[in-house]
Coordinates of C-alpha atoms and ligand atoms in Angstrom, one line a residue:
X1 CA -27.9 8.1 21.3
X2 CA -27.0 5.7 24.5
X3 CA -27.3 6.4 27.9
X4 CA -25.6 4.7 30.5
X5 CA -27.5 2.2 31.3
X6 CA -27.6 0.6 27.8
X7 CA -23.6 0.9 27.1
X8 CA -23.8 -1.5 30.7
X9 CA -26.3 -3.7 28.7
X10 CA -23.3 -4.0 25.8
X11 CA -21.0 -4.5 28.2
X12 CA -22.9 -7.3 29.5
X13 CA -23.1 -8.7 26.3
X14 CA -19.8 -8.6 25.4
X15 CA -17.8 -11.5 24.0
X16 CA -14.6 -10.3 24.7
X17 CA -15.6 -8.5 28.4
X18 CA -13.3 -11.1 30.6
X19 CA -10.3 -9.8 29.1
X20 CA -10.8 -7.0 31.3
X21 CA -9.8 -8.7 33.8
X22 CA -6.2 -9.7 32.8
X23 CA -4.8 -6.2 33.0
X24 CA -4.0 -3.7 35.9
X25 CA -6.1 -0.9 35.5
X26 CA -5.9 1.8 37.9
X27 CA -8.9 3.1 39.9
X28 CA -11.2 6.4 38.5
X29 CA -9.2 6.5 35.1
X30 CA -10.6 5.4 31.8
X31 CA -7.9 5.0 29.4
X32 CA -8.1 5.7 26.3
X33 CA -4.3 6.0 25.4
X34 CA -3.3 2.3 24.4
X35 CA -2.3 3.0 21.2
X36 CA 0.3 5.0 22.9
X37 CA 0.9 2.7 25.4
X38 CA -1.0 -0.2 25.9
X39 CA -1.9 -1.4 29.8
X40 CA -0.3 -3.8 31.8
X41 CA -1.2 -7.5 31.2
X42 CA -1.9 -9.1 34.9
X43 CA 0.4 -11.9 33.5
X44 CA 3.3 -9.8 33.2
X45 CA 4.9 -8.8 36.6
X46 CA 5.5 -12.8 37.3
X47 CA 6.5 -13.3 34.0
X48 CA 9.3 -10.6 34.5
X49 CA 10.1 -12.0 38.2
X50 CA 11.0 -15.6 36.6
X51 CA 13.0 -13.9 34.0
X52 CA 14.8 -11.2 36.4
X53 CA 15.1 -14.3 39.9
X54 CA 14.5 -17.5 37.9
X55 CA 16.7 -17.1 34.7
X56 CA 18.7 -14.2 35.1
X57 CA 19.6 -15.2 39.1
X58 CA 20.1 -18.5 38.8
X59 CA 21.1 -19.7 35.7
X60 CA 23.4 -16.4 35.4
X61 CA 25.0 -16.9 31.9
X62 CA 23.6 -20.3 31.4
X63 CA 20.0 -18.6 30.8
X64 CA 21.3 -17.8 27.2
X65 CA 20.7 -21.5 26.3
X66 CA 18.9 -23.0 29.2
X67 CA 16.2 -20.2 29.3
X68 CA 16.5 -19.7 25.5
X69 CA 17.2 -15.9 25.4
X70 CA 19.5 -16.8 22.8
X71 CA 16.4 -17.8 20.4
X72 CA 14.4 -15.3 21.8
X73 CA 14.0 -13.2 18.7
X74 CA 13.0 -16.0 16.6
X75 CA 10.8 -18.1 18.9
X76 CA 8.9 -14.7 19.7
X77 CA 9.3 -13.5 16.3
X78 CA 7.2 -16.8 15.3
X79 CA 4.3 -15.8 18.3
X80 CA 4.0 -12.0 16.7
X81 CA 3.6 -13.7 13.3
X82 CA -0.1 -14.2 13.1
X83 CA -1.1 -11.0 13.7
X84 CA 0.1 -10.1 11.1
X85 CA -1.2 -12.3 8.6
X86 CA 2.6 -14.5 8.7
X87 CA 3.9 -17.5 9.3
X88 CA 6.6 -19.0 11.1
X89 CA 9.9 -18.2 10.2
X90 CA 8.9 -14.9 8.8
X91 CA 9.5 -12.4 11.6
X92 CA 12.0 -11.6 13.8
X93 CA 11.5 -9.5 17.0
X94 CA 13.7 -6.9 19.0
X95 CA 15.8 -3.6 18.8
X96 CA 12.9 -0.6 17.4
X97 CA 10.4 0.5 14.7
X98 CA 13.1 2.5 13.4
X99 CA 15.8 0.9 13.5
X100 CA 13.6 -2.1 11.4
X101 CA 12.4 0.9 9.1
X102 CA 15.9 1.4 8.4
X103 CA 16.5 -2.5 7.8
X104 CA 13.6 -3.2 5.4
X105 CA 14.1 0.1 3.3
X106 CA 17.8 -0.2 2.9
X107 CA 17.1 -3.7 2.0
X108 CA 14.1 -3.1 -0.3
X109 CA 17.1 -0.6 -2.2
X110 CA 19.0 -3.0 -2.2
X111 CA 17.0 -5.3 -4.1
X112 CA 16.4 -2.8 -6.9
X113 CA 19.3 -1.2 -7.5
X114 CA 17.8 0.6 -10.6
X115 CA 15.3 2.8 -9.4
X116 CA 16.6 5.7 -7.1
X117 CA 13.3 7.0 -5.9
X118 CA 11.7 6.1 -1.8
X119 CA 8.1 6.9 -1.4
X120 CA 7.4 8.0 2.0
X121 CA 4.8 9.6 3.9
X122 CA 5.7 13.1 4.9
X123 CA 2.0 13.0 7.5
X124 CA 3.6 9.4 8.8
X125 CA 5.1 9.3 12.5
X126 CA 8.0 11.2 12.1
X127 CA 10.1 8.7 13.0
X128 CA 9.9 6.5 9.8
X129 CA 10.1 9.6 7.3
X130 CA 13.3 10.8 9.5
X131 CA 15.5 7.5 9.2
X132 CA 14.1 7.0 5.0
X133 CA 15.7 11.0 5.2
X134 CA 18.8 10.0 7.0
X135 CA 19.2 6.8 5.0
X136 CA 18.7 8.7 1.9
X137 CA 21.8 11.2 2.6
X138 CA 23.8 8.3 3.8
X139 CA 23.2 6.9 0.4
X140 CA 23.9 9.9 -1.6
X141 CA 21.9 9.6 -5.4
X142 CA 18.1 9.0 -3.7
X143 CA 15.2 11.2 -4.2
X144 CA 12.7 11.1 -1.2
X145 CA 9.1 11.9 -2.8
X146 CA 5.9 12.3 -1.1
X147 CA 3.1 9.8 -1.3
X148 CA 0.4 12.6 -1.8
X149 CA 2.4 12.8 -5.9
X150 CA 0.7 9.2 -6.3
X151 CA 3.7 8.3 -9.0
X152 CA 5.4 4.9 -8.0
X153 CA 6.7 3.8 -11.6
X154 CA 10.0 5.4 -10.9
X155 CA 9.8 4.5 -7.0
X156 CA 12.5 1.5 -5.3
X157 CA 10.5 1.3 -2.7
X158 CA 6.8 3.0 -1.0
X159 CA 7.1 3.4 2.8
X160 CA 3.3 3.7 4.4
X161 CA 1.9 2.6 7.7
X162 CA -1.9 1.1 7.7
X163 CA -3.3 3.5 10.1
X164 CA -2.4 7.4 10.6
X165 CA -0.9 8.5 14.1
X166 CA -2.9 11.7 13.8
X167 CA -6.2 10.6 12.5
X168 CA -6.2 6.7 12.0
X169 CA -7.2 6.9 9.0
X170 CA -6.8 3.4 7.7
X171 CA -5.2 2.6 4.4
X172 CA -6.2 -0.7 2.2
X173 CA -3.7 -2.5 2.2
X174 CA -4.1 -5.3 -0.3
X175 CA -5.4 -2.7 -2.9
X176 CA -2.2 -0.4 -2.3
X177 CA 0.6 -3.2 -2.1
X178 CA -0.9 -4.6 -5.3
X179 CA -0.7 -1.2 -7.0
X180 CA 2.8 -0.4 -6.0
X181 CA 4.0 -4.2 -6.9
X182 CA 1.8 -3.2 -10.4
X183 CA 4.4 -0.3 -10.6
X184 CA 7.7 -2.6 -10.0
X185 CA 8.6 -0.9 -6.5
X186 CA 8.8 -2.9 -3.2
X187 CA 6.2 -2.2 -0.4
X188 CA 7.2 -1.7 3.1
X189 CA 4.0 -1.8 5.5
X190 CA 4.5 -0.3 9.2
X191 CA 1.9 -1.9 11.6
X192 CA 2.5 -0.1 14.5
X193 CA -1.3 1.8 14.7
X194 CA -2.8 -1.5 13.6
X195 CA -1.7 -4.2 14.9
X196 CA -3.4 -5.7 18.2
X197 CA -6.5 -3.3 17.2
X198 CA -7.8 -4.5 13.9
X199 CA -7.2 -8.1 11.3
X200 CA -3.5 -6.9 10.1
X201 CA -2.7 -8.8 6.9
X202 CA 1.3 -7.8 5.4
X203 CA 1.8 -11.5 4.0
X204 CA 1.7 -9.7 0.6
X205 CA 4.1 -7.3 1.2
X206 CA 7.8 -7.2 0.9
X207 CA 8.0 -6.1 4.1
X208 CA 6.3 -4.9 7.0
X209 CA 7.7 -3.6 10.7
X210 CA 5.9 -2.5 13.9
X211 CA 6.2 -2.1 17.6
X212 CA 4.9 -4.2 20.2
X213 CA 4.1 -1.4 22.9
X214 CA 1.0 0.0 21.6
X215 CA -2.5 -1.8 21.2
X216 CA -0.3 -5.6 21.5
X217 CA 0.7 -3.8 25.5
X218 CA 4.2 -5.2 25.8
X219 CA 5.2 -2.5 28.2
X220 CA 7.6 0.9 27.9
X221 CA 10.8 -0.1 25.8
X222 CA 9.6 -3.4 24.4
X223 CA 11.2 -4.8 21.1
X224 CA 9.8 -4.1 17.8
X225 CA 9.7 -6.3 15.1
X226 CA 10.5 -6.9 10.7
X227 CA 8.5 -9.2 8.5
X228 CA 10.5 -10.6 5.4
X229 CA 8.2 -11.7 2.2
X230 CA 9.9 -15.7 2.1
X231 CA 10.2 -14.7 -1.6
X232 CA 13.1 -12.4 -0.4
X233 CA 14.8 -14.2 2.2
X234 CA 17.5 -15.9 0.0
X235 CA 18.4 -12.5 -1.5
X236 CA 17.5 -9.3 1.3
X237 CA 20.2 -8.0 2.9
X238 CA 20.3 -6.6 6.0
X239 CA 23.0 -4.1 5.8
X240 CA 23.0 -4.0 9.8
X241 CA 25.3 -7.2 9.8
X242 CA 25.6 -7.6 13.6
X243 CA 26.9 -10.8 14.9
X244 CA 23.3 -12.4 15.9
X245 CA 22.4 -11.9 11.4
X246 CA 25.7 -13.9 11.2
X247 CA 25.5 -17.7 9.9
X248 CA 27.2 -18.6 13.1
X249 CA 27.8 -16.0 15.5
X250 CA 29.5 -18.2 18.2
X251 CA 32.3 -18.7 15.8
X252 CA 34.0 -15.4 16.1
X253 CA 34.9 -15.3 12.4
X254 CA 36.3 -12.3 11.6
X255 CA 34.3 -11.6 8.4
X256 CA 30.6 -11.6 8.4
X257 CA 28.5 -14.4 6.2
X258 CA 25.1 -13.8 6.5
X259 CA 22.5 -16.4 8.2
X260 CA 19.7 -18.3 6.2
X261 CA 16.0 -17.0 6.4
X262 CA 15.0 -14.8 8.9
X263 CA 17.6 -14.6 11.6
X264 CA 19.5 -13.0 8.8
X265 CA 17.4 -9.9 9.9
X266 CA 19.0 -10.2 13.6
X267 CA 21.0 -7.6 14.7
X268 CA 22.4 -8.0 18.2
X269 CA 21.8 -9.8 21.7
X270 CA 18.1 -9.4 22.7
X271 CA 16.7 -7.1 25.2
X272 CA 15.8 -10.0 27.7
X273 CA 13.7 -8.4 30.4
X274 CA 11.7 -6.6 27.7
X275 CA 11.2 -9.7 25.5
X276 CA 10.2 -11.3 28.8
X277 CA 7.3 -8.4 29.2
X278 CA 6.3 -9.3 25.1
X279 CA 5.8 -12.9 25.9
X280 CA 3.5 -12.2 28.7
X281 CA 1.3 -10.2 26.5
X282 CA 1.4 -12.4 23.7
X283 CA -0.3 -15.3 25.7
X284 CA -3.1 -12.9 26.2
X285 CA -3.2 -12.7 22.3
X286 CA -3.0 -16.1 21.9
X287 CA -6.6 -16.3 22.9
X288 CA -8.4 -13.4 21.4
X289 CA -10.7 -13.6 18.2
X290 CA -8.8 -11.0 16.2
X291 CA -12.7 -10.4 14.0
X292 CA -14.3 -9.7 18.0
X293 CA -11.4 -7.4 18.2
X294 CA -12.1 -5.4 15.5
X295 CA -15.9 -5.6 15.5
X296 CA -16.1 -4.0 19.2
X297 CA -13.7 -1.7 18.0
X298 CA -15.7 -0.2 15.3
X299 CA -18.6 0.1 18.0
X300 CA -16.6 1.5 20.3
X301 CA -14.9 4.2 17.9
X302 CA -18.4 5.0 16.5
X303 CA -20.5 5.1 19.7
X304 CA -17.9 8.4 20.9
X305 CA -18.1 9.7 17.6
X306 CA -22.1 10.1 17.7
X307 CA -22.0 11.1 21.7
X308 CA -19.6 14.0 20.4
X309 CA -21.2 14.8 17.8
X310 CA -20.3 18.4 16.4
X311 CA -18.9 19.3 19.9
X312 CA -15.7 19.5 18.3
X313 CA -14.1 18.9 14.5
X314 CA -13.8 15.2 13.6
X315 CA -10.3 14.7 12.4
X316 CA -11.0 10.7 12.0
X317 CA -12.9 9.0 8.9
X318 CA -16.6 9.0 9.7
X319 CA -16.7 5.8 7.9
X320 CA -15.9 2.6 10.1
X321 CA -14.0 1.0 7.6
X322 CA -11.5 3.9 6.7
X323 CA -10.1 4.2 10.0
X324 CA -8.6 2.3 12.6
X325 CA -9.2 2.0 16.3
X326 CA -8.7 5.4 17.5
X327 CA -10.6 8.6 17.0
X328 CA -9.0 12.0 16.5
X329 CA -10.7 16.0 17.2
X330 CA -9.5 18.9 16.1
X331 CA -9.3 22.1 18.1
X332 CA -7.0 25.4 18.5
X333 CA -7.1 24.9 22.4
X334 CA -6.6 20.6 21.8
X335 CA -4.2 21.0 24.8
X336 CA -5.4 22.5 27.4
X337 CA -8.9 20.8 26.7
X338 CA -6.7 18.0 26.8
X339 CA -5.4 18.4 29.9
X340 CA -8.3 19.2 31.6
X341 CA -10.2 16.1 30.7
X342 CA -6.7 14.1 32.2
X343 CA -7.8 16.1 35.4
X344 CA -11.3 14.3 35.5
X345 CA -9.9 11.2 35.4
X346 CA -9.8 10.5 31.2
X347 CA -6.7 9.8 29.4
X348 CA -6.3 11.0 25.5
X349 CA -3.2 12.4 24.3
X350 CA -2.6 15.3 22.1
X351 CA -0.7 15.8 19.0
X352 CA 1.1 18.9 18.0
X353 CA -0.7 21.2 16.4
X354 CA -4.5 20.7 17.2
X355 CA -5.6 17.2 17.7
X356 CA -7.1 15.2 20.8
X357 CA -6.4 11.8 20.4
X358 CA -8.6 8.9 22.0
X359 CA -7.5 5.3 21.3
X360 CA -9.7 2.3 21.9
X361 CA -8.4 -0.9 23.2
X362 CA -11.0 -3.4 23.0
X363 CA -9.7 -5.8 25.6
X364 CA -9.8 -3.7 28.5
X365 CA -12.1 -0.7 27.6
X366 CA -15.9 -0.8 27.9
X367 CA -19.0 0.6 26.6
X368 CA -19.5 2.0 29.8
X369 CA -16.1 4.0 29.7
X370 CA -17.1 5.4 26.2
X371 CA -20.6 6.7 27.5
X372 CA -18.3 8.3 30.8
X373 CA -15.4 10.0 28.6
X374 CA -17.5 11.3 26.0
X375 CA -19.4 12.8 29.2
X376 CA -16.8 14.1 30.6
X377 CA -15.4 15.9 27.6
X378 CA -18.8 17.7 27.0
X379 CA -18.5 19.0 30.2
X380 CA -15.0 20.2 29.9
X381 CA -16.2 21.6 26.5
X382 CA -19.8 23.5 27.9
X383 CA -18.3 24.8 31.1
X384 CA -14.7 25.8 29.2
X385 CA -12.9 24.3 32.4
X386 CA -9.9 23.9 29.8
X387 CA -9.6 27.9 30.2
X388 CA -7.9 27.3 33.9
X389 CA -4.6 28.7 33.6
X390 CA -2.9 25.7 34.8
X391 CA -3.7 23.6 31.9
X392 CA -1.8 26.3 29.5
X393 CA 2.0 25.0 30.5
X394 CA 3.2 22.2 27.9
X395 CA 4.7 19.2 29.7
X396 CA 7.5 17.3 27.9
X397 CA 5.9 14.3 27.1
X398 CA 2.7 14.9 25.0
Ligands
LIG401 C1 5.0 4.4 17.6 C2 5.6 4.4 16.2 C3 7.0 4.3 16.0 C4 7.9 4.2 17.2 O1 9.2 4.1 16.8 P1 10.3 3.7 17.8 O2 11.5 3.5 17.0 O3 9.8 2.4 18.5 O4 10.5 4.8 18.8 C5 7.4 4.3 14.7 N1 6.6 4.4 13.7 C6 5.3 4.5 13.8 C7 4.4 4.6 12.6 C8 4.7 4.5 15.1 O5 3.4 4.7 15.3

């Protein structure tokens, strides 16, 4: 077990410890909620000034070529693309994680008209099993089957994402997108719990989409983004033909043909301010070691685990490489406890019905804010202070 003193020795230690630095962090909180949503780069306010005075106040419309909003999906598209294991040309960036869940399944249907089966994840953020549910009735003719069957060979397309909301439980992903490409369907990776925290790697999928305002700290709103496997771009179709997927968009034809590669997976005119707030983050990225990442990471996630220990249920994979950078209790009163700890200054979230959720960031969190959490919750746990009264009323946002 550590004690303070040697988690400030790791700190010192620490290869990645100046990235601290580069985000705002307010005073007395430790935050352990950036895979919820991620802190604010230092780099970001100014970034957002030039777009909002710069660009958007000078240039007025002009800024759609001169400050190249108009490419914006693409150019950042090709800056999200290695950390995801892709290349250039490959992703595409903006609108949401479920409206791009809706993009690449429709399109994975698409491409195999003869199988009438979608493989989803009924334990996956809700969001993603909700629009494969909506799709499916939109359809008409589609089963919906749960992963936990484990039967693919009838299956269009399997719908996962790498880590688990709840308990980040990590799936492996090359052995999984092999196995379903074994049984003829198409595999659709979402990212969203991995990427920014650990070495994502979808180049072997058919497709893969995320979001850009967790761990990778792009700020409230931010765009998502879709991958496209190259081996599909001449045939996927995105069946949200909006004018930017168009071939030429500024021609005002009144029928839509579809655009080569990946801009074909464009939907509509880019949320400029937000992208603005993603390229600010991304040239903190563009300097990290993903492996240092993920190595402090695992340290971080299994030094709270041990200075629990059996104060409360783990919920999380015990075993470092089964899970990803957050770690998950479970508890009847996960709440109030929950609350509580907020109270004293340490921010997890909770997740309907019992567990406490702790996310790790390694670029801004230290060894030293591990050792002071996992503190803190022992206390709240000992002395019961979650039985206050005041902790009991649910606010909207968990
Ligand atoms: C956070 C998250 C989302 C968010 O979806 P939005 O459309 O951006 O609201 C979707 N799927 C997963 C797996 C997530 O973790």
């Amino acid at each position: 077990m550590l004690d303070r003193d040697r988690c400030r020795a790791l700190d010192a230690e620490d290869p990645l410890r100046e990235f601290r630095r580069e985000f705002v962090l307010p005073e007395g909180v430790v935050y352990l909620v950036g895979n919820s949503l991620g802190a604010l780069p230092r780099g970001t306010s100014e970034r957002v000034r030039r777009a909002v005075e710069d660009e958007w106040g000078t240039q007025l419309v002009g800024g759609w070529n001169s400050a190249g909003w108009y490419d914006q999906p693409l150019t950042v598209g090709d800056r999200l693309a290695p950390l995801i294991g892709a290349g250039p040309g490959q992703v595409v960036a903006g609108n949401t994680t479920s409206i791009a869940v809706f993009q690449a399944v429709s399109a994975a249907l698409r491409l195999r008209p003869d199988r009438k089966v979608i493989v989803s994840d009924a334990r996956n953020f809700p969001t993603d099993h909700y629009m494969v549910q909506g799709l499916a009735r939109l359809l008409g003719g589609y089963e919906v089957r749960d992963v936990a069957e484990g039967r693919f060979d009838d299956a269009a397309v399997v719908l996962l994402s790498e880590v688990d909301y709840r308990t980040g439980a990590r799936y492996d992903v090359p052995s999984i997108t092999a196995q379903v490409q074994a049984a003829g369907a198409l595999m659709v990776w979402d990212v969203c719990h991995s990427v920014g925290a650990l070495e994502v790697d979808v180049s072997a999928a058919d497709f893969a989409v995320g979001c850009t305002y967790k761990y990778l700290n792009a700020g409230p709103g931010a765009p998502a983004f879709i991958y496209v496997n190259p081996r599909h771009h001449a045939t996927a179709e995105n069946v949200l033909s909006g004018w930017y997927g168009h071939a030429e968009p500024f021609a005002f034809e009144a029928d839509f043909r579809r655009a080569e590669g990946i801009r074909r997976f464009a939907v509509s005119t880019p949320h400029v301010l937000s992208f603005a707030a993603l390229d600010a983050a991304l040239d903190v990225w563009e300097r990290v070691p993903m492996a240092q990442v993920r190595a402090k990471s695992v340290a971080l996630t299994s030094l709270f685990i041990d200075l629990i220990g059996d104060a409360l249920e783990l919920a999380s994979p015990r075993e470092a490489a089964e899970r990803g950078s957050q770690v998950s209790f479970r508890h009847p009163d996960g709440y109030p406890i929950m609350r509580a700890l907020i109270d004293r200054g340490v921010h997890g979230d909770f997740r309907a019905p019992d567990i406490l959720r702790f996310g790790f960031a390694p670029l801004y969190l230290r060894y030293v804010d591990v050792h002071d959490a996992a503190t803190t919750l022992l206390e709240v746990l000992d002395k019961e202070l979650w039985r206050d009264e005041k902790y009991a009323q649910r606010l909207a946002v968990t």
